[in-house]
Amino acid sequence: MLRRILHVDMDAFFAAIEQLDNPRLRGKPILVGSDDLRGVVTTASYEARPFGCHSAQPMAVAKRLCPHAIVVPTRFERYREVSDELFEILESFTPTVQPLSIDEAFLDVTGAERLHGDPVEIAGKLKRRVRGQLSLTASVGVAANKFLAKLASDLEKPDGLTVIGPGDVDRILPPLPVGKIWGIGPKTARRLEGMCIRTIGDVRRASERTLKRLLGDDAERVRRLAAGIDEREVVTDSDARQISQEQTFRINIAEAEHIRGELLEQVQQVARRLRKHQLRAGGVTLKIRYGDFETITRSRTVDEPTDRTDVLWKTTLEVFNAWAGKSFQPVRLIGMAAKNLTSAGAGQMSLFADPAGEKHQRLDRAVDSIVDRFGKTAVRRGLGNHD
Amino acid sequence: MKVICNRGALLEALLMAGNVVAARTPKPVLQCVKLTAADNALTIAATDLEVAIRYSDAQVQIEQAGEALLPADKLRDIVRESVDDTLSIELAGEQAVIKGQDSKFTIYTQNPREFPPVPDFEGQADFEIAGGHLKQLIGQTLFAAAKESTRYAFNGVLVVAKGKKINLVSTDGRRLAQAKGDLSNEKLPKDGARAIVPAKALQLIDKLIDDPDAPVSFQIRENQVIFHTADATLTSNLVEGQFPPYEDVIPKDTDKKMTAGTADFLSAVRRAALLTTEESKGVRLTFNKTGLKLQSRSPESGEAEVNFACKFEGSDVEIGFNPQFLTEALRVVDTDEITLELTAPNRPGLLKGGQNFLYVIMPVNLQ
């Protein structure tokens, strides 16, 4: 069956929010990120981009390229707040929403025609809702699979609405550089370029043997993507094998307490998403990346599947403290995932009432309803005593 | 100290003591066993500070009384790998020399005075029970205790002694097993006791019992239980915490009842469980006048259906259970026939095997 996939990508998300919140920044080149020695640009506004500024660039370089740019510090909490509203809008069109990051998602709108119109109409409506409700712009790609939809959203940024229909594939894809193929990073792209494979068209023309030699087991996948074939499903939180949050720091963080604080934020969000999707987690996984990009994971299971913030936090903290106690070193990225998900009503029932547990569940429900009404910063847990 | 030991008997004693020796500990003495040669027996003592054991090996010839503290794993390995019928162990200064016919091992010892005291069984037993009977009661309950629950009381077995009756109860919060038995001593110095005994202590006492007819004596102190068999004394700290109000969750208002052969029902559940997975751990049981249908499905592999003829009284009902919870109980039932009583799909089932074994099992919501 022909699928209808949308890829929604917000335009210069962090910078746009800063300009929204502070009218004096509108229309001006701004760089979001920290203005210190090792600072990195997290987002450059569209006004700064003609000067060569872009995200992940050292702040010092960006400032040299665009000396009159205004540097604004990153406010993740505010971005997450807007992101929550964004995902509410997305989920009003279809339950099949796969979050890719704070401001990017796939939607499967196959079968939503009767309710919301054809996919292009849906994309238009969606863009209008985002503009109306959030005063921000999104670029949307429409296609029959995830790869093409993501390519499409990127073609006419910002504020684009791009369709890659079955008839467009052979016209649009061939001239694009190989780096546009999902999973081909700069290193692989350079290796391919070494063999004169620079565009998707070159990939299509390359012999099976050449690709196999250059890409190994990945060759078949790349060849299919180059042909515009991608069968990956849109996976929602509730189908997901895990629900996770992670945060990359600008610099390596050496204070365990700082990392605990970030983890607590993540646990609260993950627990809230579990409850929202009526799921329970059978365990947690902690993901830690060091400055040298080495990444480790540490897991622990819980007594019985849970969606309780306090249990997930206690378990996460145990895992973190066990790691920190033995082998702490400065951390570049910290993340936590709830895994072994089961639906909340299903599964083994308990023999004994757990009055303390029920109290925690009431607390979680109360916090959820406050957060739903007033936003995430309205109420949240403090680190407090974590012994 | 110098003793000549029968190697087989010594190995048995060391393996038993090895169950207690702490695996990882900052205190090296806890990785040792203490040998005491006196009164025509060699006593081997070990402790991990939670559980302590004294095992008496009488198949020895004491040449010179004394005591020594030796690393448990080294001593066990030497005794196990040796080929001789007898071995001699002699303390020479701070070294122990273990000699066989063609071998000689010298191992460094530790100061026995640094070893924590391992209590002996003193005074009169509070209770006595035939070894075989205790083994049966342990077998019928220990499996249902939790392994590593954060509710500590779930990690042990509740032992209640009253009058001439003893009652063992265990639960992991999802099912509960209760086995009733009889005490064997004529006179009871203590009129009742209630304690949560750690699973590890019960596993050990189960291993220590080799003569089903010989009595096992025990004493329950404020925070300890002390078991005594012919060869050994086992002391264990009790599990702290409150055992849940288990009597309240034993259903009393059931209105449906299946009666079936134990082995046949076990076989039916086992077959139906073949296509369950770790994630979808549930077998659907549909009861009606004609019998029972058991079904399971796994998204990856397929579906199973078993039709089981049995006697069923009451209105039709459909309920899900974790098959493992059923099979584990059916394996320890000692009667040929069991009953399974039910009320509703979201209420616990009550499995009974004779007068003395009952098992409460919470259903699985299959949706």
Coordinates of N, CA, C and O in Angstrom, one line a residue, chain A residues 45-201:
Chain A
S45 N 20.3 32.0 13.4 CA 19.1 32.4 12.8 C 19.3 32.6 11.3 O 20.5 32.6 10.8
Y46 N 18.2 32.6 10.5 CA 18.4 32.6 9.0 C 19.1 33.9 8.6 O 19.8 33.9 7.6
E47 N 19.0 35.0 9.4 CA 19.7 36.2 9.1 C 21.2 36.0 9.2 O 22.0 36.8 8.5
A48 N 21.7 35.1 10.0 CA 23.1 34.9 10.2 C 23.7 33.9 9.2 O 24.9 33.9 9.0
R49 N 22.8 33.2 8.6 CA 23.3 32.1 7.7 C 24.0 32.5 6.4 O 25.0 31.9 6.0
P50 N 23.6 33.6 5.8 CA 24.3 34.1 4.6 C 25.7 34.4 4.9 O 26.6 34.4 4.0
F51 N 26.1 34.7 6.2 CA 27.5 35.0 6.5 C 28.3 33.7 6.7 O 29.5 33.8 7.0
G52 N 27.6 32.6 6.6 CA 28.4 31.3 6.7 C 28.3 30.7 8.1 O 28.9 29.7 8.4
C53 N 27.4 31.3 9.0 CA 27.2 30.7 10.3 C 26.3 29.5 10.2 O 25.3 29.6 9.5
H54 N 26.6 28.5 11.0 CA 25.7 27.4 11.1 C 25.9 26.7 12.5 O 26.8 27.0 13.2
S55 N 24.9 25.8 12.8 CA 25.0 25.1 14.1 C 26.3 24.2 14.1 O 26.8 23.8 13.1
A56 N 26.7 23.9 15.3 CA 27.8 23.1 15.6 C 29.2 23.8 15.3 O 30.2 23.1 15.3
Q57 N 29.1 25.1 14.9 CA 30.3 25.8 14.6 C 30.9 26.4 15.9 O 30.1 26.8 16.8
P58 N 32.2 26.5 16.1 CA 32.7 27.2 17.3 C 32.2 28.6 17.3 O 32.2 29.3 16.2
M59 N 31.8 29.1 18.4 CA 31.2 30.4 18.5 C 32.2 31.5 18.0 O 31.8 32.4 17.3
A60 N 33.5 31.3 18.3 CA 34.5 32.2 18.0 C 34.5 32.4 16.4 O 34.6 33.5 15.9
V61 N 34.4 31.3 15.7 CA 34.4 31.3 14.3 C 33.2 32.1 13.7 O 33.3 32.9 12.9
A62 N 32.0 31.7 14.3 CA 30.8 32.3 13.8 C 30.8 33.8 14.0 O 30.4 34.6 13.2
K63 N 31.4 34.3 15.2 CA 31.5 35.7 15.4 C 32.4 36.4 14.5 O 32.2 37.6 14.2
R64 N 33.4 35.7 14.1 CA 34.4 36.3 13.1 C 33.7 36.5 11.8 O 33.8 37.5 11.1
L65 N 32.8 35.5 11.4 CA 32.2 35.5 10.1 C 31.1 36.6 10.1 O 30.8 37.3 9.1
C66 N 30.4 36.8 11.3 CA 29.3 37.8 11.3 C 29.5 38.6 12.6 O 28.8 38.3 13.6
P67 N 30.4 39.6 12.6 CA 30.7 40.3 13.8 C 29.5 41.0 14.5 O 29.5 41.2 15.7
H68 N 28.5 41.4 13.7 CA 27.4 42.1 14.3 C 26.3 41.2 14.8 O 25.2 41.6 15.2
A69 N 26.5 39.9 14.8 CA 25.5 38.9 15.3 C 25.3 39.1 16.8 O 26.3 39.4 17.5
I70 N 24.1 38.8 17.3 CA 23.9 38.9 18.7 C 23.9 37.5 19.2 O 23.2 36.6 18.7
V71 N 24.7 37.3 20.3 CA 24.8 36.0 20.9 C 23.8 35.8 22.0 O 23.7 36.7 22.9
V72 N 23.0 34.8 22.0 CA 22.0 34.6 23.0 C 22.2 33.2 23.6 O 22.5 32.2 22.9
P73 N 22.2 33.1 25.0 CA 22.5 31.8 25.6 C 21.3 30.9 25.4 O 20.2 31.3 25.2
T74 N 21.7 29.6 25.4 CA 20.7 28.5 25.2 C 19.7 28.4 26.4 O 20.2 28.4 27.5
R75 N 18.4 28.2 26.1 CA 17.5 28.0 27.2 C 16.7 26.8 26.9 O 15.5 26.8 26.4
F76 N 17.3 25.6 27.2 CA 16.7 24.3 26.8 C 15.3 24.2 27.4 O 14.4 23.6 26.7
E77 N 15.1 24.6 28.6 CA 13.8 24.4 29.2 C 12.7 25.1 28.4 O 11.6 24.5 28.2
R78 N 13.0 26.3 27.9 CA 12.0 27.0 27.1 C 11.7 26.3 25.8 O 10.6 26.1 25.4
Y79 N 12.8 25.8 25.2 CA 12.6 25.1 23.9 C 11.8 23.8 24.1 O 10.9 23.5 23.3
R80 N 12.0 23.1 25.3 CA 11.2 21.9 25.5 C 9.8 22.2 25.7 O 8.9 21.5 25.3
E81 N 9.5 23.4 26.3 CA 8.1 23.8 26.5 C 7.4 24.0 25.2 O 6.3 23.5 25.0
V82 N 8.1 24.7 24.3 CA 7.5 24.9 22.9 C 7.4 23.6 22.2 O 6.4 23.3 21.5
S83 N 8.4 22.8 22.4 CA 8.4 21.4 21.7 C 7.2 20.6 22.1 O 6.5 20.0 21.3
D84 N 6.8 20.7 23.4 CA 5.6 20.0 23.9 C 4.4 20.4 23.2 O 3.6 19.6 22.8
E85 N 4.3 21.7 23.0 CA 3.1 22.3 22.3 C 3.1 21.8 20.8 O 2.1 21.5 20.3
L86 N 4.3 21.8 20.2 CA 4.4 21.4 18.9 C 3.9 20.0 18.7 O 3.1 19.6 17.8
F87 N 4.4 19.1 19.6 CA 4.0 17.7 19.5 C 2.5 17.5 19.7 O 1.9 16.6 19.2
E88 N 1.9 18.3 20.5 CA 0.5 18.3 20.7 C -0.2 18.6 19.4 O -1.2 17.9 19.0
I89 N 0.3 19.6 18.7 CA -0.3 19.9 17.4 C -0.2 18.7 16.4 O -1.1 18.3 15.8
L90 N 1.1 18.2 16.4 CA 1.3 17.0 15.5 C 0.4 15.9 15.8 O -0.2 15.2 14.9
E91 N 0.2 15.6 17.1 CA -0.6 14.4 17.4 C -2.1 14.7 17.2 O -2.9 13.7 17.3
S92 N -2.5 15.9 17.0 CA -3.9 16.1 16.6 C -4.2 15.7 15.2 O -5.4 15.6 14.8
F93 N -3.2 15.5 14.4 CA -3.4 15.1 13.0 C -3.4 13.5 12.9 O -4.1 13.0 12.1
T94 N -2.5 12.9 13.6 CA -2.4 11.5 13.6 C -1.7 11.0 14.9 O -0.8 11.7 15.4
P95 N -2.2 9.8 15.4 CA -1.5 9.3 16.6 C -0.1 8.7 16.2 O 0.7 8.5 17.1
T96 N 0.2 8.5 14.9 CA 1.4 7.9 14.5 C 2.5 9.0 14.3 O 2.8 9.4 13.2
V97 N 3.0 9.5 15.4 CA 4.1 10.5 15.4 C 5.3 9.9 16.0 O 5.3 9.4 17.1
Q98 N 6.4 10.0 15.2 CA 7.7 9.5 15.7 C 8.6 10.7 16.0 O 9.1 11.3 15.0
P99 N 8.8 11.1 17.2 CA 9.7 12.2 17.5 C 11.2 11.8 17.2 O 11.6 10.8 17.5
L100 N 11.9 12.7 16.4 CA 13.3 12.5 16.1 C 14.2 13.3 17.0 O 15.3 12.9 17.3
S101 N 13.7 14.5 17.3 CA 14.4 15.3 18.2 C 13.4 16.3 18.8 O 12.2 16.2 18.6
I102 N 14.0 17.3 19.4 CA 13.1 18.3 20.1 C 12.2 19.0 19.1 O 11.1 19.4 19.4
D103 N 12.6 19.1 17.8 CA 11.8 20.0 16.9 C 11.6 19.3 15.5 O 11.5 19.9 14.5
E104 N 11.6 18.0 15.5 CA 11.6 17.2 14.3 C 10.8 15.9 14.5 O 11.0 15.3 15.5
A105 N 10.0 15.6 13.5 CA 9.2 14.3 13.7 C 8.7 13.8 12.3 O 8.6 14.5 11.4
F106 N 8.5 12.5 12.3 CA 7.8 11.9 11.2 C 6.4 11.6 11.6 O 6.1 11.3 12.7
L107 N 5.5 11.8 10.6 CA 4.1 11.5 10.8 C 3.6 10.6 9.7 O 4.0 10.8 8.6
D108 N 2.9 9.5 10.1 CA 2.3 8.6 9.1 C 0.8 9.0 9.0 O 0.1 8.8 9.9
V109 N 0.4 9.7 7.9 CA -1.0 10.1 7.8 C -1.7 9.3 6.8 O -2.8 9.7 6.4
T110 N -1.2 8.1 6.5 CA -1.9 7.1 5.7 C -3.3 6.9 6.3 O -3.4 6.6 7.5
G111 N -4.4 7.1 5.5 CA -5.7 6.8 6.1 C -6.3 8.0 6.8 O -7.4 7.9 7.3
A112 N -5.6 9.1 6.9 CA -6.2 10.3 7.5 C -6.9 11.2 6.6 O -7.4 12.2 6.9
E113 N -7.0 10.8 5.3 CA -7.6 11.6 4.3 C -9.0 12.0 4.6 O -9.4 13.2 4.4
R114 N -9.8 11.0 5.0 CA -11.2 11.3 5.3 C -11.4 12.4 6.3 O -12.2 13.2 6.2
L115 N -10.5 12.4 7.3 CA -10.6 13.3 8.4 C -10.0 14.6 8.1 O -10.5 15.7 8.4
H116 N -8.8 14.6 7.5 CA -8.0 15.9 7.3 C -7.7 16.2 5.9 O -7.0 17.2 5.7
G117 N -8.1 15.5 4.9 CA -7.8 15.8 3.6 C -6.5 15.0 3.1 O -6.0 14.2 3.8
D118 N -6.1 15.3 1.9 CA -4.9 14.6 1.3 C -3.7 15.1 2.0 O -3.7 16.1 2.7
P119 N -2.6 14.3 1.9 CA -1.4 14.6 2.6 C -0.9 16.1 2.4 O -0.4 16.7 3.4
V120 N -1.0 16.6 1.2 CA -0.6 18.0 1.0 C -1.4 19.0 1.8 O -1.0 19.9 2.4
E121 N -2.7 18.7 1.8 CA -3.6 19.5 2.5 C -3.3 19.5 4.0 O -3.3 20.5 4.7
I122 N -3.0 18.3 4.5 CA -2.7 18.1 5.9 C -1.4 18.9 6.2 O -1.3 19.6 7.2
A123 N -0.4 18.8 5.3 CA 0.8 19.5 5.5 C 0.6 21.0 5.6 O 1.1 21.7 6.5
G124 N -0.3 21.5 4.8 CA -0.6 22.9 4.8 C -1.3 23.3 6.1 O -1.0 24.3 6.7
K125 N -2.3 22.5 6.5 CA -3.0 22.8 7.7 C -2.1 22.8 8.9 O -2.2 23.7 9.8
L126 N -1.2 21.8 8.9 CA -0.3 21.7 10.0 C 0.6 22.9 10.1 O 0.8 23.4 11.2
K127 N 1.1 23.4 8.9 CA 2.0 24.6 8.9 C 1.2 25.8 9.5 O 1.7 26.6 10.2
R128 N -0.1 25.9 9.1 CA -0.9 27.0 9.5 C -1.1 26.9 11.0 O -1.1 28.0 11.7
R129 N -1.4 25.7 11.5 CA -1.6 25.6 13.0 C -0.3 26.0 13.7 O -0.4 26.6 14.8
V130 N 0.8 25.5 13.2 CA 2.1 25.8 13.9 C 2.3 27.3 13.9 O 2.7 27.9 15.0
R131 N 2.0 28.0 12.8 CA 2.2 29.4 12.7 C 1.2 30.1 13.6 O 1.6 31.0 14.4
G132 N 0.0 29.7 13.6 CA -1.1 30.3 14.4 C -0.8 30.2 15.9 O -1.0 31.1 16.6
Q133 N -0.5 28.9 16.3 CA -0.4 28.7 17.7 C 0.9 29.0 18.3 O 1.0 29.4 19.5
L134 N 2.0 28.8 17.6 CA 3.3 28.9 18.1 C 4.0 30.2 17.6 O 5.1 30.6 18.0
S135 N 3.5 30.8 16.5 CA 4.1 31.9 15.8 C 5.5 31.5 15.3 O 6.5 32.3 15.4
L136 N 5.6 30.3 14.9 CA 6.9 29.8 14.3 C 6.6 29.1 13.0 O 5.5 28.8 12.7
T137 N 7.7 28.9 12.2 CA 7.5 28.3 10.9 C 8.1 26.9 10.9 O 9.2 26.7 11.6
A138 N 7.5 26.0 10.2 CA 8.0 24.6 10.0 C 8.2 24.4 8.5 O 7.4 24.9 7.7
S139 N 9.2 23.5 8.2 CA 9.2 23.0 6.8 C 8.7 21.6 6.8 O 9.1 20.8 7.7
V140 N 7.9 21.3 5.9 CA 7.3 19.9 5.8 C 7.6 19.3 4.5 O 7.5 19.9 3.5
G141 N 8.0 18.0 4.6 CA 8.2 17.2 3.4 C 7.1 16.1 3.3 O 6.7 15.6 4.4
V142 N 6.6 15.9 2.1 CA 5.6 14.9 2.0 C 6.0 13.9 0.9 O 6.5 14.3 -0.1
A143 N 6.0 12.6 1.3 CA 6.4 11.6 0.4 C 5.8 10.2 0.8 O 5.0 10.2 1.8
A144 N 6.2 9.2 0.1 CA 5.7 7.9 0.4 C 6.5 7.1 1.4 O 6.2 6.0 1.8
N145 N 7.7 7.7 1.8 CA 8.4 7.0 2.8 C 9.3 8.0 3.6 O 9.3 9.2 3.3
K146 N 9.9 7.5 4.7 CA 10.6 8.4 5.6 C 11.8 9.1 4.9 O 12.0 10.3 5.1
F147 N 12.6 8.4 4.2 CA 13.7 9.0 3.6 C 13.4 10.1 2.6 O 13.9 11.2 2.7
L148 N 12.4 9.9 1.8 CA 12.0 10.9 0.8 C 11.4 12.1 1.5 O 11.6 13.2 1.1
A149 N 10.6 11.8 2.5 CA 9.9 12.9 3.3 C 11.0 13.8 3.9 O 10.8 15.0 3.9
K150 N 12.0 13.2 4.5 CA 13.0 14.0 5.1 C 13.8 14.8 4.1 O 14.1 16.0 4.3
L151 N 14.1 14.2 3.0 CA 14.8 14.9 1.9 C 14.0 16.1 1.5 O 14.5 17.2 1.3
A152 N 12.6 15.9 1.3 CA 11.7 16.9 0.8 C 11.7 18.1 1.8 O 11.8 19.2 1.3
S153 N 11.6 17.8 3.1 CA 11.5 19.0 4.0 C 12.7 19.9 3.9 O 12.7 21.0 4.3
D154 N 13.8 19.3 3.5 CA 15.1 20.0 3.5 C 15.3 20.9 2.2 O 16.1 21.8 2.2
L155 N 14.4 20.6 1.2 CA 14.7 21.2 -0.1 C 14.3 22.6 -0.2 O 15.0 23.4 -0.8
E156 N 13.3 23.0 0.5 CA 12.8 24.4 0.4 C 12.7 25.1 1.7 O 11.8 25.8 2.1
K157 N 13.7 24.9 2.6 CA 13.7 25.5 3.9 C 14.1 27.0 3.7 O 14.9 27.3 2.9
P158 N 13.6 27.9 4.6 CA 12.6 27.7 5.6 C 11.2 27.9 5.1 O 11.0 28.3 3.9
D159 N 10.3 27.5 5.9 CA 8.8 27.6 5.6 C 8.4 26.9 4.4 O 7.5 27.3 3.7
G160 N 9.1 25.8 4.1 CA 8.8 25.0 2.8 C 7.7 24.0 3.0 O 7.3 23.6 4.1
L161 N 7.1 23.7 1.9 CA 6.1 22.5 1.8 C 6.5 21.8 0.5 O 6.2 22.4 -0.6
T162 N 7.2 20.7 0.6 CA 7.7 20.1 -0.6 C 7.2 18.7 -0.7 O 7.2 17.9 0.3
V163 N 6.7 18.3 -1.9 CA 6.2 17.0 -2.1 C 7.2 16.3 -3.0 O 7.6 16.8 -4.0
I164 N 7.6 15.1 -2.7 CA 8.3 14.2 -3.6 C 7.3 13.1 -4.0 O 7.1 12.2 -3.2
G165 N 6.7 13.2 -5.1 CA 5.7 12.2 -5.5 C 6.5 11.1 -6.3 O 7.7 11.2 -6.6
P166 N 5.8 10.0 -6.6 CA 6.5 8.9 -7.3 C 7.1 9.3 -8.6 O 8.2 8.9 -8.9
G167 N 6.5 10.3 -9.3 CA 7.1 10.7 -10.5 C 8.3 11.7 -10.4 O 9.0 12.0 -11.3
D168 N 8.5 12.2 -9.1 CA 9.5 13.2 -8.9 C 10.9 12.5 -8.6 O 11.9 13.2 -8.6
V169 N 10.8 11.3 -8.1 CA 12.0 10.6 -7.5 C 13.2 10.7 -8.5 O 14.3 11.1 -8.1
D170 N 12.9 10.3 -9.8 CA 14.1 10.2 -10.7 C 14.6 11.5 -11.2 O 15.6 11.6 -11.7
R171 N 13.8 12.6 -10.9 CA 14.2 13.9 -11.3 C 15.0 14.6 -10.1 O 16.1 15.1 -10.3
I172 N 14.5 14.4 -8.9 CA 15.0 15.1 -7.8 C 16.2 14.5 -7.2 O 17.2 15.1 -6.8
L173 N 16.2 13.1 -7.1 CA 17.3 12.4 -6.3 C 18.6 12.5 -7.0 O 19.6 12.8 -6.4
P174 N 18.8 12.2 -8.3 CA 20.1 12.0 -8.9 C 21.1 13.1 -8.7 O 22.2 12.9 -8.4
P175 N 20.7 14.4 -8.8 CA 21.7 15.5 -8.6 C 22.1 15.7 -7.2 O 23.1 16.4 -6.9
L176 N 21.4 15.1 -6.2 CA 21.7 15.4 -4.8 C 23.0 14.7 -4.4 O 23.3 13.6 -4.8
P177 N 23.8 15.4 -3.5 CA 25.1 14.8 -3.1 C 24.8 13.5 -2.2 O 23.8 13.4 -1.6
V178 N 25.8 12.6 -2.2 CA 25.6 11.3 -1.5 C 25.3 11.5 -0.1 O 24.6 10.7 0.6
G179 N 25.9 12.6 0.5 CA 25.7 12.8 1.9 C 24.2 13.0 2.3 O 23.9 12.9 3.5
K180 N 23.3 13.2 1.4 CA 21.9 13.3 1.7 C 21.3 12.0 2.0 O 20.2 11.9 2.5
I181 N 22.0 10.9 1.6 CA 21.4 9.6 1.9 C 21.6 9.3 3.4 O 22.6 9.5 4.0
W182 N 20.4 8.9 4.0 CA 20.4 8.7 5.4 C 21.4 7.6 5.8 O 21.5 6.6 5.2
G183 N 22.3 7.9 6.8 CA 23.3 7.0 7.2 C 24.6 7.2 6.6 O 25.6 6.5 7.0
I184 N 24.7 8.1 5.6 CA 26.1 8.4 5.0 C 26.6 9.7 5.6 O 26.1 10.8 5.4
G185 N 27.6 9.5 6.5 CA 28.2 10.7 7.1 C 29.3 11.2 6.3 O 29.6 10.7 5.2
P186 N 30.0 12.3 6.8 CA 31.0 12.9 6.0 C 32.2 12.0 5.7 O 32.7 12.0 4.5
K187 N 32.5 11.1 6.6 CA 33.6 10.1 6.3 C 33.3 9.2 5.2 O 34.1 9.0 4.2
T188 N 32.1 8.6 5.2 CA 31.7 7.7 4.1 C 31.6 8.4 2.8 O 32.0 8.0 1.8
A189 N 31.1 9.7 2.9 CA 30.9 10.5 1.7 C 32.2 10.7 1.0 O 32.4 10.6 -0.2
R190 N 33.3 11.0 1.9 CA 34.6 11.2 1.3 C 35.1 10.0 0.6 O 35.8 10.0 -0.4
R191 N 34.9 8.8 1.3 CA 35.4 7.6 0.7 C 34.7 7.3 -0.7 O 35.3 6.9 -1.6
L192 N 33.4 7.6 -0.7 CA 32.7 7.4 -2.0 C 33.2 8.4 -3.1 O 33.4 8.1 -4.2
E193 N 33.4 9.7 -2.6 CA 33.9 10.7 -3.6 C 35.2 10.3 -4.1 O 35.6 10.6 -5.3
G194 N 36.0 9.6 -3.3 CA 37.3 9.1 -3.8 C 37.1 8.2 -5.0 O 38.1 8.0 -5.8
M195 N 36.0 7.5 -5.1 CA 35.7 6.7 -6.3 C 34.8 7.4 -7.3 O 34.1 6.7 -8.0
C196 N 34.8 8.7 -7.2 CA 33.9 9.5 -8.1 C 32.5 9.3 -7.9 O 31.7 9.4 -8.9
I197 N 32.1 8.9 -6.7 CA 30.6 8.7 -6.5 C 30.2 9.9 -5.6 O 30.4 10.0 -4.4
R198 N 29.8 11.0 -6.3 CA 29.5 12.3 -5.6 C 28.0 12.5 -5.4 O 27.6 13.1 -4.4
T199 N 27.2 12.0 -6.3 CA 25.8 12.3 -6.2 C 25.0 10.9 -6.1 O 25.5 9.9 -6.3
I200 N 23.7 11.1 -5.8 CA 22.9 9.9 -5.7 C 22.8 9.2 -7.0 O 22.8 8.0 -7.1
G201 N 22.8 10.0 -8.1 CA 22.9 9.5 -9.5 C 24.1 8.6 -9.7 O 24.0 7.5 -10.2

